Amino acid sequence: MRATPDSLRRVAASPATIGTYALLIVPFALGWFDARFFSPLALPGYLLYGIGTAIGNALAPRFEFWIYWVPFLVGSYGVASVVGVGYEWWRDRRADDSRGGP
């Protein structure tokens, strides 16, 4: 897959990208607002938030934890974009195989 504006737009709006982003954000955000809503689905988001918080705390220890939501959201979208690129690559490869050639 080539990096054209159409392919980048397709990856950014891919169901795999949006679904992965929602899967990372929603369960963690629900648990952050009310601990009763924490579920095992929040674990990937919690790990991303924990890593970002550890790095952020090492760089700027005086910030409060809610400030780390910005890097968490950006990092989650980065992870989701990688999943979206993989999905689009797999989909293109599958389409090429069904047509019988490269």
XYZ file of C-alpha atoms in Angstrom:
102
model
C 0.000 0.000 0.000
C 1.379 3.375 -0.975
C 1.142 6.435 1.264
C -1.196 8.600 -0.806
C -3.689 11.079 0.637
C -6.516 8.681 -0.215
C -4.836 5.734 1.509
C -4.016 7.857 4.575
C -7.608 9.056 4.714
C -8.811 5.473 4.308
C -6.603 4.311 7.197
C -7.644 7.238 9.427
C -11.336 6.488 8.886
C -11.003 2.706 8.731
C -13.429 0.722 10.866
C -10.409 -1.088 12.324
C -8.787 2.205 13.363
C -11.946 3.693 14.846
C -12.904 0.442 16.552
C -9.452 -0.029 18.076
C -9.401 3.584 19.262
C -12.825 3.182 20.865
C -11.760 -0.102 22.461
C -8.731 1.594 24.014
C -10.516 4.767 25.153
C -14.101 3.956 26.156
C -13.583 1.206 28.780
C -10.720 3.111 30.399
C -12.611 6.418 30.393
C -15.672 4.805 31.967
C -13.521 3.317 34.710
C -11.745 6.609 35.244
C -15.040 8.405 35.845
C -16.466 5.715 38.122
C -14.438 2.743 39.391
C -17.496 0.477 39.265
C -17.264 0.561 35.465
C -13.702 -0.783 35.262
C -13.641 -4.013 33.317
C -10.948 -6.253 31.841
C -11.465 -4.389 28.543
C -9.846 -1.341 30.164
C -6.490 -3.123 30.551
C -4.918 -2.087 27.206
C -5.920 1.544 27.765
C -4.753 1.377 31.364
C -1.347 0.079 30.246
C -0.994 2.897 27.697
C -2.033 5.458 30.302
C 0.366 3.966 32.862
C 3.310 4.061 30.459
C 2.491 7.629 29.424
C 2.104 8.690 33.040
C 5.437 7.148 34.025
C 7.223 8.891 31.160
C 5.388 12.171 31.786
C 6.089 12.029 35.500
C 9.786 11.492 34.812
C 9.876 14.468 32.424
C 7.642 16.868 34.392
C 6.830 15.589 37.894
C 4.712 18.575 38.933
C 1.796 17.949 36.574
C -1.407 16.361 37.808
C -2.482 13.004 36.369
C -5.430 14.384 34.386
C -2.974 16.261 32.146
C -1.655 12.924 30.849
C -4.955 12.329 29.036
C -3.680 14.295 26.022
C -0.672 12.011 25.394
C -2.883 9.021 26.196
C -5.412 10.008 23.521
C -2.679 10.718 20.962
C -0.823 7.496 21.799
C -4.023 5.491 21.587
C -4.714 6.923 18.151
C -1.165 6.006 17.128
C -1.723 2.400 18.213
C -5.118 2.360 16.501
C -3.567 3.737 13.298
C -0.999 0.933 13.257
C -3.855 -1.570 13.581
C -5.697 0.258 10.779
C -2.649 0.115 8.484
C -2.326 -3.597 9.173
C -6.008 -4.136 8.450
C -5.863 -2.173 5.192
C -2.721 -4.050 4.122
C -4.401 -7.374 4.877
C -7.558 -6.299 3.027
C -5.589 -5.180 -0.054
C -3.565 -8.376 -0.053
C -6.699 -10.482 0.262
C -8.283 -8.568 -2.643
C -5.176 -9.157 -4.779
C -5.248 -12.874 -3.982
C -8.888 -13.138 -4.982
C -8.119 -11.433 -8.322
C -5.319 -13.902 -8.933
C -2.230 -11.731 -8.964
C -0.299 -8.752 -7.607
